[in-house]
Short mmCIF file of C-alpha atoms in Angstrom, two decimals:
data_model
loop_
_atom_site.label_atom_id
_atom_site.label_comp_id
_atom_site.label_asym_id
_atom_site.label_seq_id
_atom_site.Cartn_x
_atom_site.Cartn_y
_atom_site.Cartn_z
CA MET A 337 101.46 135.47 77.47
CA ALA A 338 104.03 133.75 80.26
CA ARG A 339 107.42 133.72 80.20
CA TRP A 340 108.51 131.99 83.42
CA ALA A 341 105.43 130.57 84.49
CA PRO A 342 105.28 128.36 86.64
CA GLY A 343 103.77 124.82 85.89
CA ALA A 344 104.58 125.94 82.38
CA SER A 345 106.13 121.69 81.37
CA ASP A 346 102.94 120.34 82.76
CA ARG A 347 100.08 122.53 80.78
CA LEU A 348 102.69 122.41 77.17
CA GLN A 349 102.33 117.71 77.99
CA GLN A 350 98.49 118.87 78.72
CA ALA A 351 97.80 121.33 75.15
CA ALA A 352 100.13 118.97 73.58
CA MET A 353 98.10 115.55 74.63
CA GLU A 354 94.68 117.77 74.03
CA LEU A 355 95.74 118.68 70.26
CA PHE A 356 97.14 115.28 69.47
CA ALA A 357 94.02 114.02 70.21
CA GLU A 358 92.23 116.67 68.40
CA ASP A 359 93.90 117.21 65.33
CA GLY A 360 96.80 114.73 64.86
CA TYR A 361 100.41 114.87 65.49
CA GLU A 362 101.17 115.61 62.08
CA ALA A 363 98.90 118.60 61.66
CA THR A 364 99.72 120.66 65.77
CA THR A 365 102.45 122.60 65.89
CA VAL A 366 104.84 123.84 68.21
CA ALA A 367 103.61 127.34 67.27
CA GLY A 368 99.71 125.99 67.98
CA ILE A 369 100.88 124.12 72.17
CA ALA A 370 102.51 126.97 73.50
CA GLY A 371 99.75 129.31 72.29
CA ARG A 372 97.10 126.18 74.31
CA ALA A 373 99.52 126.29 77.06
CA GLY A 374 99.68 130.83 77.30
CA VAL A 375 103.87 129.88 77.30
CA THR A 376 105.84 131.53 73.98
CA GLU A 377 107.45 128.69 71.60
CA ARG A 378 110.45 129.62 73.14
CA THR A 379 109.34 128.59 76.57
CA PHE A 380 108.57 125.10 75.08
CA PHE A 381 112.09 124.65 73.30
CA ARG A 382 113.26 125.01 77.32
CA HIS A 383 111.20 122.11 78.20
CA PHE A 384 111.25 120.07 74.84
CA ALA A 385 113.59 119.70 71.87
CA ASP A 386 110.61 118.71 69.76
CA LYS A 387 106.84 118.41 70.05
CA ARG A 388 107.98 114.26 69.47
CA GLU A 389 109.54 114.64 73.14
CA VAL A 390 106.70 116.88 75.16
CA LEU A 391 105.28 112.20 74.41
CA PHE A 392 108.56 110.95 76.36
CA ALA A 393 108.79 113.54 78.49
CA GLY A 394 109.85 111.17 81.78
CA GLU A 395 111.64 108.79 80.21
CA GLU A 396 114.86 108.64 81.85
CA GLN A 397 112.78 108.80 85.27
CA LEU A 398 111.27 106.56 84.35
CA GLN A 399 114.16 104.73 83.40
CA ALA A 400 115.97 105.26 86.28
CA VAL A 401 113.25 103.89 88.60
CA PHE A 402 113.16 100.68 87.49
CA VAL A 403 117.64 100.81 87.66
CA ASN A 404 117.81 101.33 91.36
CA ALA A 405 115.83 99.02 92.19
CA VAL A 406 118.01 96.54 90.84
CA THR A 407 120.03 97.92 92.57
CA ASP A 408 118.40 99.24 95.45
CA ALA A 409 117.77 95.63 96.57
CA PRO A 410 119.11 93.35 99.38
CA ALA A 411 123.18 91.68 98.45
CA ASP A 412 121.48 88.43 98.78
CA ALA A 413 118.24 88.54 96.25
CA PRO A 414 117.40 86.34 93.36
CA VAL A 415 117.73 87.93 90.07
CA SER A 416 114.47 86.25 90.32
CA GLY A 417 113.60 88.49 93.21
CA LEU A 418 115.73 91.16 91.39
CA LEU A 419 113.40 91.13 87.45
CA ILE A 420 110.72 91.51 90.18
CA ALA A 421 112.13 94.39 92.58
CA ALA A 422 111.59 96.44 89.08
CA LEU A 423 108.82 95.82 87.87
CA ASP A 424 106.77 96.31 90.54
CA ALA A 425 108.74 99.84 91.23
CA GLY A 426 108.30 100.67 87.25
CA GLY A 427 104.80 99.61 87.75
CA GLU A 428 103.30 101.61 91.16
CA ALA A 429 105.80 104.31 89.32
CA LEU A 430 103.86 104.14 86.18
CA ARG A 431 100.09 104.02 87.36
CA CYS A 432 100.89 106.46 90.49
CA GLY A 433 102.61 108.78 87.96
CA ARG A 434 99.34 110.39 84.94
CA GLY A 435 97.43 107.44 85.43
CA ARG A 436 95.98 104.61 82.57
CA ASP A 437 93.91 107.23 80.74
CA PHE A 438 97.03 109.40 80.21
CA ALA A 439 98.11 106.62 78.74
CA ARG A 440 95.62 105.38 76.61
CA VAL A 441 95.61 108.44 75.04
CA ARG A 442 99.60 108.78 74.75
CA ASN A 443 99.49 104.94 73.42
CA GLY A 444 96.97 105.75 70.53
CA ILE A 445 99.03 108.68 69.23
CA ILE A 446 102.04 106.97 69.12
CA VAL A 447 100.14 104.06 67.37
CA ALA A 448 99.90 106.09 64.93
CA ASN A 449 102.52 107.34 63.30
CA GLU A 450 105.62 105.39 62.54
CA GLN A 451 108.21 107.77 63.98
CA LEU A 452 106.30 107.55 67.02
CA ARG A 453 106.56 103.55 67.12
CA GLU A 454 110.42 103.91 66.44
CA ARG A 455 111.38 106.40 69.58
CA GLU A 456 108.97 104.17 71.34
CA LEU A 457 110.97 101.54 70.68
CA LEU A 458 114.24 102.88 71.39
CA LYS A 459 112.49 103.71 74.37
CA LEU A 460 111.94 100.20 75.61
CA ALA A 461 115.58 98.82 74.39
CA LYS A 462 117.20 101.82 76.50
CA LEU A 463 115.19 100.85 79.70
CA SER A 464 116.48 97.27 78.33
CA HIS A 465 120.41 98.02 77.52
CA ALA A 466 119.79 100.07 81.62
CA VAL A 467 118.42 97.05 83.13
CA THR A 468 120.77 94.67 82.08
CA GLY A 469 123.74 97.56 83.55
CA ALA A 470 121.98 97.33 86.80
CA LEU A 471 122.33 93.55 87.12
CA VAL A 472 125.95 93.99 86.18
CA ALA A 473 127.09 96.01 88.50
CA ARG A 474 125.48 93.69 91.51
CA GLY A 475 127.40 90.79 89.50
CA VAL A 476 125.31 88.52 87.03
CA PRO A 477 126.87 86.98 84.30
CA ASP A 478 127.34 88.64 81.13
CA MET A 479 124.65 86.92 78.77
CA THR A 480 122.11 86.12 81.98
CA ALA A 481 122.11 89.83 82.45
CA SER A 482 121.12 90.24 79.17
CA LEU A 483 118.41 88.15 78.77
CA ALA A 484 117.16 89.15 82.08
CA GLY A 485 116.67 93.13 80.56
CA GLU A 486 115.77 92.09 78.07
CA LEU A 487 112.93 89.72 80.20
CA VAL A 488 111.78 93.07 82.60
CA THR A 489 110.96 95.14 78.64
CA LEU A 490 108.89 92.54 77.59
CA VAL A 491 106.96 91.91 80.47
CA PHE A 492 106.85 95.48 81.54
CA ARG A 493 105.36 96.05 77.24
CA THR A 494 102.84 93.00 77.40
CA ALA A 495 101.34 94.19 81.16
CA PHE A 496 101.36 97.38 79.37
CA ALA A 497 99.57 97.09 76.54
CA ARG A 498 96.72 95.01 78.53
CA TRP A 499 96.65 97.48 82.02
CA ILE A 500 95.36 99.67 78.86
CA ALA A 501 93.51 97.46 76.67
CA PRO A 502 90.09 99.12 76.67
CA GLY A 503 87.60 97.24 79.29
CA GLU A 504 90.33 96.05 80.93
CA THR A 505 90.48 96.93 84.87
CA ARG A 506 93.23 95.32 86.62
CA ASP A 507 95.57 95.98 88.01
CA LEU A 508 99.54 96.91 86.05
CA LEU A 509 101.36 95.67 89.58
CA GLU A 510 98.67 92.26 88.49
CA LEU A 511 99.06 92.21 84.90
CA GLN A 512 103.45 91.76 85.14
CA ARG A 513 102.95 89.06 87.29
CA GLU A 514 100.37 87.40 85.89
CA GLY A 515 102.76 87.52 82.78
CA LEU A 516 105.70 86.74 84.89
CA ALA A 517 104.16 83.22 85.77
CA ALA A 518 103.58 82.57 82.14
CA ILE A 519 106.83 83.03 81.15
CA SER A 520 107.86 80.45 84.73
CA ASP A 521 104.95 78.73 82.98
CA LEU A 522 106.71 77.66 79.89
CA THR A 523 109.65 77.76 81.33
CA CYS A 524 108.69 75.10 82.73
CA ALA A 525 106.93 72.80 80.29
CA GLY A 526 110.06 73.41 78.33
CA THR A 527 111.91 71.00 81.06
CA ALA A 528 109.86 69.38 81.32
#
Protein backbone atom coordinates (compact mmCIF):
# COMPACT_ATOMS: atom_id res chain seq x y z
CA MET A 1 0.00 0.00 0.00
CA ALA A 2 1.15 3.50 -0.81
CA ARG A 3 2.19 5.70 2.08
CA TRP A 4 2.24 9.10 0.43
CA ALA A 5 0.13 8.57 -2.69
CA PRO A 6 -1.33 11.81 -4.02
CA GLY A 7 -5.08 12.26 -3.67
CA ALA A 8 -5.29 9.97 -0.63
CA SER A 9 -7.89 12.16 1.09
CA ASP A 10 -10.24 12.09 -1.90
CA ARG A 11 -9.75 8.35 -2.37
CA LEU A 12 -10.44 7.75 1.32
CA GLN A 13 -13.64 9.79 1.13
CA GLN A 14 -14.77 7.94 -1.98
CA ALA A 15 -13.98 4.55 -0.46
CA ALA A 16 -15.76 5.45 2.78
CA MET A 17 -18.87 6.65 0.97
CA GLU A 18 -19.00 3.46 -1.08
CA LEU A 19 -18.58 1.24 1.97
CA PHE A 20 -21.06 3.22 4.06
CA ALA A 21 -23.62 2.87 1.25
CA GLU A 22 -22.88 -0.82 0.68
CA ASP A 23 -22.41 -2.15 4.22
CA GLY A 24 -23.81 0.59 6.42
CA TYR A 25 -21.96 3.06 8.57
CA GLU A 26 -21.69 0.84 11.65
CA ALA A 27 -20.29 -2.17 9.76
CA THR A 28 -17.66 -0.14 7.94
CA THR A 29 -14.20 -0.09 9.51
CA VAL A 30 -11.24 2.24 9.10
CA ALA A 31 -9.23 -0.76 7.92
CA GLY A 32 -11.84 -1.46 5.25
CA ILE A 33 -11.86 2.15 4.09
CA ALA A 34 -8.06 2.31 3.95
CA GLY A 35 -7.90 -1.00 2.11
CA ARG A 36 -10.39 0.05 -0.52
CA ALA A 37 -8.55 3.37 -0.99
CA GLY A 38 -5.23 1.54 -1.33
CA VAL A 39 -3.54 3.23 1.64
CA THR A 40 -2.57 2.26 5.16
CA GLU A 41 -4.68 2.89 8.25
CA ARG A 42 -1.97 5.27 9.37
CA THR A 43 -2.55 7.31 6.22
CA PHE A 44 -6.27 7.35 7.01
CA PHE A 45 -5.56 8.85 10.43
CA ARG A 46 -3.31 11.50 8.90
CA HIS A 47 -6.38 12.79 7.08
CA PHE A 48 -9.28 12.01 9.42
CA ALA A 49 -9.68 11.64 13.18
CA ASP A 50 -12.18 8.80 12.73
CA LYS A 51 -14.57 7.38 10.15
CA ARG A 52 -17.30 9.83 11.15
CA GLU A 53 -15.17 12.79 10.14
CA VAL A 54 -14.96 11.50 6.56
CA LEU A 55 -18.58 12.62 6.20
CA PHE A 56 -17.86 16.05 7.64
CA ALA A 57 -14.65 16.90 5.81
CA GLY A 58 -14.84 20.39 4.41
CA GLU A 59 -17.09 21.68 7.19
CA GLU A 60 -14.68 24.48 8.10
CA GLN A 61 -14.23 25.48 4.45
CA LEU A 62 -17.98 25.70 3.87
CA GLN A 63 -18.40 27.73 7.05
CA ALA A 64 -15.62 30.06 5.87
CA VAL A 65 -17.44 30.61 2.57
CA PHE A 66 -20.54 31.84 4.42
CA VAL A 67 -18.53 34.01 6.80
CA ASN A 68 -16.32 35.48 4.06
CA ALA A 69 -19.40 36.48 2.08
CA VAL A 70 -20.62 38.48 5.09
CA THR A 71 -17.17 39.92 5.77
CA ASP A 72 -16.47 40.87 2.15
CA ALA A 73 -19.87 42.44 1.41
CA PRO A 74 -19.98 46.19 0.77
CA ALA A 75 -19.88 48.30 3.94
CA ASP A 76 -23.33 49.75 3.27
CA ALA A 77 -25.02 46.38 2.64
CA PRO A 78 -28.22 45.91 4.67
CA VAL A 79 -28.54 42.83 6.87
CA SER A 80 -30.88 41.25 4.32
CA GLY A 81 -28.19 41.74 1.66
CA LEU A 82 -25.64 40.08 3.93
CA LEU A 83 -27.92 37.06 4.37
CA ILE A 84 -28.40 36.75 0.63
CA ALA A 85 -24.64 37.06 0.05
CA ALA A 86 -23.91 34.34 2.61
CA LEU A 87 -26.56 31.98 1.24
CA ASP A 88 -25.53 32.54 -2.36
CA ALA A 89 -21.87 31.91 -1.58
CA GLY A 90 -22.58 28.81 0.51
CA GLY A 91 -25.05 27.41 -1.97
CA GLU A 92 -22.70 28.00 -4.87
CA ALA A 93 -19.83 26.29 -3.07
CA LEU A 94 -21.95 23.27 -2.24
CA ARG A 95 -23.52 22.76 -5.64
CA CYS A 96 -20.19 23.26 -7.42
CA GLY A 97 -18.33 20.95 -5.04
CA ARG A 98 -19.21 17.30 -5.19
CA GLY A 99 -22.75 18.06 -6.28
CA ARG A 100 -26.26 16.87 -5.63
CA ASP A 101 -25.71 13.11 -6.09
CA PHE A 102 -22.88 13.06 -3.54
CA ALA A 103 -25.00 15.15 -1.15
CA ARG A 104 -27.91 12.71 -1.51
CA VAL A 105 -25.76 9.69 -0.69
CA ARG A 106 -24.06 11.49 2.21
CA ASN A 107 -27.39 12.62 3.63
CA GLY A 108 -28.82 9.10 3.41
CA ILE A 109 -25.90 7.78 5.45
CA ILE A 110 -26.29 10.52 8.05
CA VAL A 111 -30.06 10.16 8.38
CA ALA A 112 -29.68 6.42 9.06
CA ASN A 113 -27.46 6.97 12.13
CA GLU A 114 -28.43 8.90 15.27
CA GLN A 115 -24.86 9.91 16.17
CA LEU A 116 -24.28 11.23 12.66
CA ARG A 117 -27.54 13.20 12.79
CA GLU A 118 -26.35 14.79 16.04
CA ARG A 119 -23.01 15.64 14.41
CA GLU A 120 -24.83 17.23 11.47
CA LEU A 121 -26.87 19.37 13.86
CA LEU A 122 -23.66 20.44 15.59
CA LYS A 123 -22.24 21.46 12.21
CA LEU A 124 -25.30 23.62 11.54
CA ALA A 125 -25.10 25.19 15.01
CA LYS A 126 -21.45 26.09 14.37
CA LEU A 127 -22.44 27.63 11.04
CA SER A 128 -25.11 29.76 12.72
CA HIS A 129 -22.66 30.85 15.41
CA ALA A 130 -20.00 31.76 12.84
CA VAL A 131 -22.41 33.81 10.71
CA THR A 132 -23.70 35.54 13.85
CA GLY A 133 -20.12 36.41 14.82
CA ALA A 134 -19.39 37.81 11.36
CA LEU A 135 -22.51 39.97 11.53
CA VAL A 136 -21.65 41.27 15.01
CA ALA A 137 -18.15 42.10 13.75
CA ARG A 138 -19.80 44.25 11.07
CA GLY A 139 -21.69 46.17 13.75
CA VAL A 140 -25.04 44.38 13.52
CA PRO A 141 -26.73 44.43 16.95
CA ASP A 142 -26.46 41.16 18.88
CA MET A 143 -30.14 40.15 18.76
CA THR A 144 -30.45 40.94 15.07
CA ALA A 145 -27.20 39.11 14.31
CA SER A 146 -28.30 36.07 16.30
CA LEU A 147 -31.66 35.88 14.55
CA ALA A 148 -29.99 36.41 11.18
CA GLY A 149 -27.41 33.68 11.87
CA GLU A 150 -30.20 31.24 12.73
CA LEU A 151 -32.17 32.36 9.69
CA VAL A 152 -29.27 31.70 7.33
CA THR A 153 -28.92 28.21 8.75
CA LEU A 154 -32.66 27.53 8.60
CA VAL A 155 -32.97 28.67 5.00
CA PHE A 156 -29.85 26.76 3.98
CA ARG A 157 -30.95 23.55 5.73
CA THR A 158 -34.48 23.72 4.31
CA ALA A 159 -33.29 24.46 0.78
CA PHE A 160 -30.65 21.73 1.00
CA ALA A 161 -33.28 19.15 2.05
CA ARG A 162 -35.42 20.14 -0.91
CA TRP A 163 -32.42 20.17 -3.28
CA ILE A 164 -31.47 16.56 -2.50
CA ALA A 165 -35.06 15.27 -2.51
CA PRO A 166 -35.74 12.57 -5.10
CA GLY A 167 -36.83 14.05 -8.40
CA GLU A 168 -35.84 17.62 -7.50
CA THR A 169 -34.07 19.36 -10.37
CA ARG A 170 -34.15 23.00 -9.33
CA ASP A 171 -30.95 24.79 -8.41
CA LEU A 172 -29.94 25.14 -4.74
CA LEU A 173 -29.66 28.93 -5.05
CA GLU A 174 -33.19 29.10 -6.44
CA LEU A 175 -34.48 27.01 -3.54
CA GLN A 176 -32.69 29.24 -1.02
CA ARG A 177 -34.21 32.37 -2.56
CA GLU A 178 -37.61 30.69 -2.46
CA GLY A 179 -37.08 29.98 1.25
CA LEU A 180 -36.17 33.60 1.95
CA ALA A 181 -39.27 34.74 0.06
CA ALA A 182 -41.45 32.40 2.12
CA ILE A 183 -40.02 33.83 5.34
CA SER A 184 -40.61 37.34 4.05
CA ASP A 185 -44.21 36.41 3.27
CA LEU A 186 -44.62 35.01 6.78
CA THR A 187 -43.26 38.09 8.49
CA CYS A 188 -45.21 40.50 6.28
CA ALA A 189 -48.42 38.52 6.87
CA GLY A 190 -47.91 38.89 10.62
CA THR A 191 -47.77 42.70 10.36
CA ALA A 192 -50.83 43.14 8.17
